Each structure stands twice: as structure tokens, then as C-alpha cells.
Short mmCIF file of C-alpha atoms and ligand atoms in Angstrom, two decimals:
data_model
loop_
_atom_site.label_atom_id
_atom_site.label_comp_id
_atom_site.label_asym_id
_atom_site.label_seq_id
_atom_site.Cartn_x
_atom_site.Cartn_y
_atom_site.Cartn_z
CA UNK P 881 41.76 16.63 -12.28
CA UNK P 882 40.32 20.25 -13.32
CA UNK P 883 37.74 21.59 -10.65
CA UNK P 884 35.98 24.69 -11.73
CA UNK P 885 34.52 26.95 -9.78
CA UNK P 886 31.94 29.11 -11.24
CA UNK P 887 32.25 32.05 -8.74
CA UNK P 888 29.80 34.37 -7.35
CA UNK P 889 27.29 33.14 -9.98
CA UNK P 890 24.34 35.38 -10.64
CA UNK P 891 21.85 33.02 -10.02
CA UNK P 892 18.78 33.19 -7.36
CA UNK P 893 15.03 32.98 -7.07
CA UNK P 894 13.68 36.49 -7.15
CA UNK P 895 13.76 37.31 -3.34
CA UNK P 896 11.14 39.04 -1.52
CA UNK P 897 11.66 42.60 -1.97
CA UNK P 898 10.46 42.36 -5.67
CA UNK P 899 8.08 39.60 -5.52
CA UNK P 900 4.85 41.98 -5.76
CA UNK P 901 6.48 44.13 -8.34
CA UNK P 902 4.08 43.92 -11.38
CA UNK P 903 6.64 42.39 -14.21
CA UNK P 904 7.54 39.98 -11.72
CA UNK P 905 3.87 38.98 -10.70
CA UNK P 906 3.37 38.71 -14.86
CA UNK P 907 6.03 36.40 -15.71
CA UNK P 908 5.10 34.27 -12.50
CA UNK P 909 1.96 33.87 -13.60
CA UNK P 910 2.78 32.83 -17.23
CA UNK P 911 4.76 29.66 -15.84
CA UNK P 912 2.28 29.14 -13.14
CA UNK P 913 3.98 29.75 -10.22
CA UNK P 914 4.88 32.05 -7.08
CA UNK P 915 7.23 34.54 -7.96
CA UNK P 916 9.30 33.64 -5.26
CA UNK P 917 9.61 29.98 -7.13
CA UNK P 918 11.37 32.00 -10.53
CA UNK P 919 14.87 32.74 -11.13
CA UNK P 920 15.75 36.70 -11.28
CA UNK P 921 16.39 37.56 -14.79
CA UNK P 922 17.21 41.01 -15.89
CA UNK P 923 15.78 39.95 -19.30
CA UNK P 924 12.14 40.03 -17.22
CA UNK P 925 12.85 41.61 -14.18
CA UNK P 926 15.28 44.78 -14.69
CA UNK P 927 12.98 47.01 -13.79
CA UNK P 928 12.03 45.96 -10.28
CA UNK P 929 15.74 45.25 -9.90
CA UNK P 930 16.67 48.69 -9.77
CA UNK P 931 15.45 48.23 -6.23
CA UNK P 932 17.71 45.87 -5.40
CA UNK P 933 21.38 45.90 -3.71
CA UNK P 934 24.28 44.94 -6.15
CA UNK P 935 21.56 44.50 -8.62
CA UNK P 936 24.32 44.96 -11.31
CA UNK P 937 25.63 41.40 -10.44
CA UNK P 938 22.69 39.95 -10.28
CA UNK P 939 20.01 37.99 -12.08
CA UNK P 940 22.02 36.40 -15.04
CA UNK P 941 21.27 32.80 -15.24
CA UNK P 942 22.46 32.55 -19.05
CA UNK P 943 25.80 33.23 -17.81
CA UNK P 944 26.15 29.73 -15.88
CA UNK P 945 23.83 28.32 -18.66
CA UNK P 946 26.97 29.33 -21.48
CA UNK P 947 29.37 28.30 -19.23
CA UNK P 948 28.23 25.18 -17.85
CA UNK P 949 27.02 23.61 -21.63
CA UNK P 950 30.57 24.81 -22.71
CA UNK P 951 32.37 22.62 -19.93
CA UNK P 952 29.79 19.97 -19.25
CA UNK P 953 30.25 16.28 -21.50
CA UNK P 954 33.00 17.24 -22.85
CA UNK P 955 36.00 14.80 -23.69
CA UNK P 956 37.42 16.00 -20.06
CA UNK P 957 34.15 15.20 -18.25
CA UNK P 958 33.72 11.94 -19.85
CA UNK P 959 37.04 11.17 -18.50
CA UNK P 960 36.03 11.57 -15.05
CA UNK P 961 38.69 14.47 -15.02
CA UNK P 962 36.46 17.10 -14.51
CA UNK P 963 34.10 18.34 -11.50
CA UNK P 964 32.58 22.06 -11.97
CA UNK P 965 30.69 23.64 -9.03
CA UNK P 966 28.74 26.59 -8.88
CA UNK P 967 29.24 28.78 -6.39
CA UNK P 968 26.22 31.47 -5.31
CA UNK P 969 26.21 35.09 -4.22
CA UNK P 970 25.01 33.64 -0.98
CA UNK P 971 27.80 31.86 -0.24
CA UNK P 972 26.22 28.54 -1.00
CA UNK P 973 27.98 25.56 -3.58
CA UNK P 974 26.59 23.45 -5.79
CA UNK P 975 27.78 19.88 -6.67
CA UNK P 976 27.48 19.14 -10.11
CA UNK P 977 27.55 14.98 -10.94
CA UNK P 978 30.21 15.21 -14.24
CA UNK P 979 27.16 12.46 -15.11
CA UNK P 980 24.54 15.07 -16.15
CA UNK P 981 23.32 16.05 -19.32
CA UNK P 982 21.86 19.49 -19.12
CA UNK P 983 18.82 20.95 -20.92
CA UNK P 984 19.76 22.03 -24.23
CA UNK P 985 16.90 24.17 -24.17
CA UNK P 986 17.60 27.00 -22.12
CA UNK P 987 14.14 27.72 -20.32
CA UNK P 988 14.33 23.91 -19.58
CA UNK P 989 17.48 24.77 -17.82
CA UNK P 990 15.83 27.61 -15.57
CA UNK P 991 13.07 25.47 -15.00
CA UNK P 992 15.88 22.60 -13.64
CA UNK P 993 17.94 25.54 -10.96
CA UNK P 994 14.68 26.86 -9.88
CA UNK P 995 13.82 23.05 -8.64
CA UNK P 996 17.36 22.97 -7.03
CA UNK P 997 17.04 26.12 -5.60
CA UNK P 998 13.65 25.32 -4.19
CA UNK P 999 14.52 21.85 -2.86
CA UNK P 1000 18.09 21.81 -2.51
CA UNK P 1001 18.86 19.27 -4.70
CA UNK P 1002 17.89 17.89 -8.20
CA UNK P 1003 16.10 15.64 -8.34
CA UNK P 1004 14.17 15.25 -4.88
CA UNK P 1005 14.52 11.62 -4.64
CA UNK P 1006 17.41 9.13 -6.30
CA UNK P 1007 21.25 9.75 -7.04
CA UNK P 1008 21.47 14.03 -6.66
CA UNK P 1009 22.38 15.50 -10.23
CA UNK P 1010 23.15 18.88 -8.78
CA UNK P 1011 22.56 19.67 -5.18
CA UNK P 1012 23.57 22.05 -2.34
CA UNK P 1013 26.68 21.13 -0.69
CA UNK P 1014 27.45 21.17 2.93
CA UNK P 1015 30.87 22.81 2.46
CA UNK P 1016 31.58 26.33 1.51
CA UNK P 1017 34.42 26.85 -1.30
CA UNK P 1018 36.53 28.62 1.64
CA UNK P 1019 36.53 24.78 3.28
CA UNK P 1020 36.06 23.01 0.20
CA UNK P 1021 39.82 24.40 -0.68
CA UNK P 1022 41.24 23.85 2.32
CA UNK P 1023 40.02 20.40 2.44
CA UNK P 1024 41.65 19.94 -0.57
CA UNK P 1025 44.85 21.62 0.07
CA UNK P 1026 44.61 19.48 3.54
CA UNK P 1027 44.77 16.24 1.00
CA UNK P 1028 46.91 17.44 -1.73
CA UNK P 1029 49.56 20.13 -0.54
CA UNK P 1030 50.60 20.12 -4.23
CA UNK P 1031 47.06 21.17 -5.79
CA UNK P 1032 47.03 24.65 -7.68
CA UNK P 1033 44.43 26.97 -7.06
CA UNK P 1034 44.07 29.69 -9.83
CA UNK P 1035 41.83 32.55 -10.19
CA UNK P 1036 41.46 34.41 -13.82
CA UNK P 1037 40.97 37.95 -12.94
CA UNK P 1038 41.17 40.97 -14.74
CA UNK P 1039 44.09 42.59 -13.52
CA UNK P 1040 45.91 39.39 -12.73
CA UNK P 1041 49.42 38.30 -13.77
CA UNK P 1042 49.52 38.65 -17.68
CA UNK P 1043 49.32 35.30 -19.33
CA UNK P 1044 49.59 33.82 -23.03
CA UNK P 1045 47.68 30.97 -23.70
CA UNK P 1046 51.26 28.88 -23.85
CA UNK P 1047 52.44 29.64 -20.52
CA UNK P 1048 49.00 28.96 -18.91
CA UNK P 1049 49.29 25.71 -19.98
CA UNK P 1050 53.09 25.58 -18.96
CA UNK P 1051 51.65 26.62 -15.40
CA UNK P 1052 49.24 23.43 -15.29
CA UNK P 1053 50.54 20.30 -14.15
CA UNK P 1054 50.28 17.38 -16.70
CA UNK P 1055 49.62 14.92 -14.34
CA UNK P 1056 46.10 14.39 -13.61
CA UNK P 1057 46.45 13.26 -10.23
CA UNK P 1058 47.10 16.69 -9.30
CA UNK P 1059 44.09 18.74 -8.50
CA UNK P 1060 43.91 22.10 -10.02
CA UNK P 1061 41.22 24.51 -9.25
CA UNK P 1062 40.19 27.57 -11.23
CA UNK P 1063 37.82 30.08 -10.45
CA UNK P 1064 35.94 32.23 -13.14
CA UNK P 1065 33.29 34.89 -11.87
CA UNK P 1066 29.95 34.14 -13.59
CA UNK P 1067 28.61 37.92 -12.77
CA UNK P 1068 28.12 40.23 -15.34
CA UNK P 1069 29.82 43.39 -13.42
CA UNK P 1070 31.57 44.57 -10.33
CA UNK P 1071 34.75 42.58 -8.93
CA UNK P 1072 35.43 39.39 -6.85
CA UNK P 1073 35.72 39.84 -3.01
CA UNK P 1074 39.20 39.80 -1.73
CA UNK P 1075 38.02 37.00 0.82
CA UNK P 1076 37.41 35.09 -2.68
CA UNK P 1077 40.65 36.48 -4.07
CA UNK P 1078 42.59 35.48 -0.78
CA UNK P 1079 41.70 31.61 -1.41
CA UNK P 1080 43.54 31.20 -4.55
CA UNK P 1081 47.18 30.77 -4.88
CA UNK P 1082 48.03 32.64 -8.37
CA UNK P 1083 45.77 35.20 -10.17
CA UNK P 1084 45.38 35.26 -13.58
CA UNK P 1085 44.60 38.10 -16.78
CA UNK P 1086 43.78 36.07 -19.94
CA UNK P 1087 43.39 38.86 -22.00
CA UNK P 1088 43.53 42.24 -22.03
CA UNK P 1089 40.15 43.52 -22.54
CA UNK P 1090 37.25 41.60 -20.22
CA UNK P 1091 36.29 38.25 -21.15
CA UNK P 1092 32.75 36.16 -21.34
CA UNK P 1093 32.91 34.14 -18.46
CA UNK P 1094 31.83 31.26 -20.82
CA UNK P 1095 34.71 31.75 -23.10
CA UNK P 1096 37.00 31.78 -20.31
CA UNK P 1097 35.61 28.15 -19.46
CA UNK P 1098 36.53 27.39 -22.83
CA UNK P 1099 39.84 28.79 -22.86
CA UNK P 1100 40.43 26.65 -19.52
CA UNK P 1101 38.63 23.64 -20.44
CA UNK P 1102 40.83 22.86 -23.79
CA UNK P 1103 44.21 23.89 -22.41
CA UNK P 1104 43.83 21.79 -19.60
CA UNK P 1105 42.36 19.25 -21.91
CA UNK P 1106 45.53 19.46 -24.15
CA UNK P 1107 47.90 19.75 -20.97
CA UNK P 1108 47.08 16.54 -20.15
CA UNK P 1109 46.84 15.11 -23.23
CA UNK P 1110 43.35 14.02 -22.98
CA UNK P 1111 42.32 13.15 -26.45
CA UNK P 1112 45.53 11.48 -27.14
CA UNK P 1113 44.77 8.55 -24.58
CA UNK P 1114 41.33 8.79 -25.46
CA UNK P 1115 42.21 7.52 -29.35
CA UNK P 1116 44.98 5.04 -27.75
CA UNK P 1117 42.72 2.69 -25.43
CA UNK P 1118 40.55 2.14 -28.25
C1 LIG Z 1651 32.45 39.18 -17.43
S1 LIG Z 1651 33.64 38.81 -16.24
C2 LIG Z 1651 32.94 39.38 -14.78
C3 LIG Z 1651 33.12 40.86 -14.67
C4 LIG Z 1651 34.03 41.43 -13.63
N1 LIG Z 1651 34.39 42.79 -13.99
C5 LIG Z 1651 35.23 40.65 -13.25
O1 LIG Z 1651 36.31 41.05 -13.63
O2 LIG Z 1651 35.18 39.68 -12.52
C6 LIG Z 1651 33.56 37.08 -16.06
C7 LIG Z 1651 34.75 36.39 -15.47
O3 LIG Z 1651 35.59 35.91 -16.51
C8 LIG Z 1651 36.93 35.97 -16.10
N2 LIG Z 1651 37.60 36.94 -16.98
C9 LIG Z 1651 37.02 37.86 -17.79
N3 LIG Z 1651 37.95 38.52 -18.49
C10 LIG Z 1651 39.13 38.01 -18.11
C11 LIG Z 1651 40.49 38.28 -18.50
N4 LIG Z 1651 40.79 39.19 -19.38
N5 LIG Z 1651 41.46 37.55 -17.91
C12 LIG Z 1651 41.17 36.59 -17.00
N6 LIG Z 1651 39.91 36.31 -16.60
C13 LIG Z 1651 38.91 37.00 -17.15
C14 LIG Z 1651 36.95 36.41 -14.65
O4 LIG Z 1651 36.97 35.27 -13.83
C15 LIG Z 1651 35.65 37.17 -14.57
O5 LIG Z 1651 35.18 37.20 -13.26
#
């Protein structure tokens, strides 16, 4: 099983300290709402952003967006191999059903985290598609380490131990009963915490220059896919 953990993801309603800043106020008002009920996007709201702390890291939904279409319903996921969560500047983790079929359509997508992000969980009533967890990642790893001593826990990290693509996947266990979890920062700038760092086991570089955080999911997604030979068994049981 492949968890990914989309790490210190730049995704948040605009918070208070903005909310009467003009550009903010405008864009509210085009989609009829509170600007407290929008997602901070730099796209819209770099200006007032300026104003905020770590504002560099900060209000880049499309980075989850990439990364989560990229991962999402893909051979792995259908599988039932895959679980990605999405873990929030705030220190807050999402659960992500493997079941659900984002947006396509990006502002669709915004429209579906701002619900989440307003009520916790998507949608309000039913079977959750995405909802806040009540474990952090610090205890959601050692849970799982608790349950499966053998699980690896990998960040990729700039800076990490230099890897090719063949001896990542000569890392990875083949068998899938094995949990392996890999974080990927979905910031645009600035570094991982060291308390983040501390939870994972082996630390990765990829490449040499910085990577998209989407094609990073990519680069994990089909190696892992491959590893355990996912496709293969998917053309044999039919
Ligand atoms: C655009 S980077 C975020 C920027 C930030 N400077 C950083 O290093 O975390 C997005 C994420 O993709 C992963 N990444 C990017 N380039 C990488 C590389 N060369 N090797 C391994 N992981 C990489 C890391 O998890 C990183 O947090």
C-alpha cells in the first residue's frame, strides 16, 4: 500500500487579517460569498498577502489540485493500493476516500476545499469524500509504525540522499502488504520543519534541481505502481 502525504499544503481560507483588503472583498463578492469562505490564492490575493507571515508558502491551491488529479483514479487507486492525505500548514489532515472523482474543472475544485474547509468534511451529510481527520500525521505514523514495524516512511527532499529512479524503486518493497509512506511538500517555497523531517525514516533528492511537487507524485505514483507490478495483475485477473 502507497500512502502519500501531501505535506504542509498551501491551502486555507483567506484568514482574517486580509479579509477587508479590497482584492479580497472583490473576488468575494464575484462568487457571492464572505471572504473568509474563499481559498487564499496568490493568483487574486498577492497583494494583501504581503501582509501576511510565511506568505511565500502560502495560498497555492493549484499545487494540491496538480498533484492530487495526477495520483487520484489511477490504476493504483483503483486497486485499493493507494490512500493520499493532505496535510495543512495548520497542522490539520485530510482523509481522502481513494473512491472520489475530483473536479476536472479546477474552480470546481476550489469551490469543493472551501466546503471542506468550512464544514470539515465533504459532503455534510452521507459517506465523507474528504474530511478532517482526528489524528495528526505525527500520530497517524506512529499508529502505523505501532501496526506495521516493517512500514517505510520516506520523505523526498531537496538535499536528501541522491537517488536514480532505479534504486528508488529497489528501496520500495514489492509486497503490497507493506505500508510505505512518502511525503512531498505541496508549498511553493521555504523548507519542511525538522519536526516533519524527524517523522520519516529515509530522506530522499530525486533530482538535482527542485522539482513540481506534482511531478514528484508522478515520479512516486508509477514507480511504486511498477514496483509492485500493478498493471501486470491488473491484465491477468481479467
Ligand atoms: C516545489 S517543492 C517545495 C519547495 C521547497 N524548497 C522544498 O524543498 O520543499 C515541492 C516538493 O517536491 C519535492 N521535491 C522537489 N524537488 C525535489 C527533488 N529534487 N528531490 C526530491 N524531492 C523533491 C519535495 O517534497 C518538495 O517539498
Amino acid at each position: 500500500m502507497l500512502i502519500v502525504f501531501l505535506l504542509d499544503c498551501a491551502l486555507e481560507l483567506v484568514p482574517s487579517e486580509i479579509s477587508s483588503f479590497k482584492d479580497v472583498q472583490k473576488q468575494a463578492g464575484r462568487k457571492g460569498k464572505k471572504p473568509n469562505e474563499i481559498l487564499l490564492d496568490q493568483t487574486y490575493h498577492g497583494r494583501a498577502m504581503t501582509k501576511l507571515d510565511k506568505s511565500d508558502r502560502r495560498g497555492r491551491p493549484d499545487i494540491v489540485f496538480h498533484s492530487l488529479v495526477t495520483l487520484l483514479e489511477t490504476p493504483l487507486c483503483k486497486e485499493g493500493l493507494l490512500q493520499v492525505y493532505m496535510h495543512l500548514q495548520d497542522g490539520r489532515v485530510i482523509e481522502i476516500n481513494p473512491d472520489v472523482r475530483l473536479p476536472r474543472n479546477y474552480d470546481r475544485f476550489v469551490g469543493l476545499i472551501e466546503q471542506l474547509l468550512i464544514n470539515g468534511r465533504v459532503p455534510v451529510e452521507g459517506e465523507p469524500l474528504l474530511q478532517v481527520s482526528k489524528q495528526n500525521l505525527s500520530s497517524f505514523i506512529s499508529k502505523l509504525r505501532d501496526e506495521s514495524p516493517n512500514a517505510e516512511t520516506i520523505l523526498t527532499i531537496e538535499g536528501g540522499q541522491k537517488t536514480s529512479i532505479r534504486s528508488f524503486r529497489d528501496l520500495l518493497p514489492d509486497d503490497v502488504s507493506v505500508p510505505v509512506v512518502i511525503g512531498i511538500g505541496a508549498f511553493p517555497h521555504g523548507d519542511i520543519s525538522d519536526d516533519i523531517k524527524q517523522l520519516f525514516n529515509k530522506h530522499l533528492e530525486l533530482d538535482r534541481e527542485i522539482m513540481m511537487a506534482w511531478h514528484v507524485c508522478a515520479e512516486v505514483l508509477w514507480i511504486y505502481s511498477e514496483r509492485v507490478e500493478v498493471i501486470r495483475q491488473r491484465y491477468s485477473s481479467v
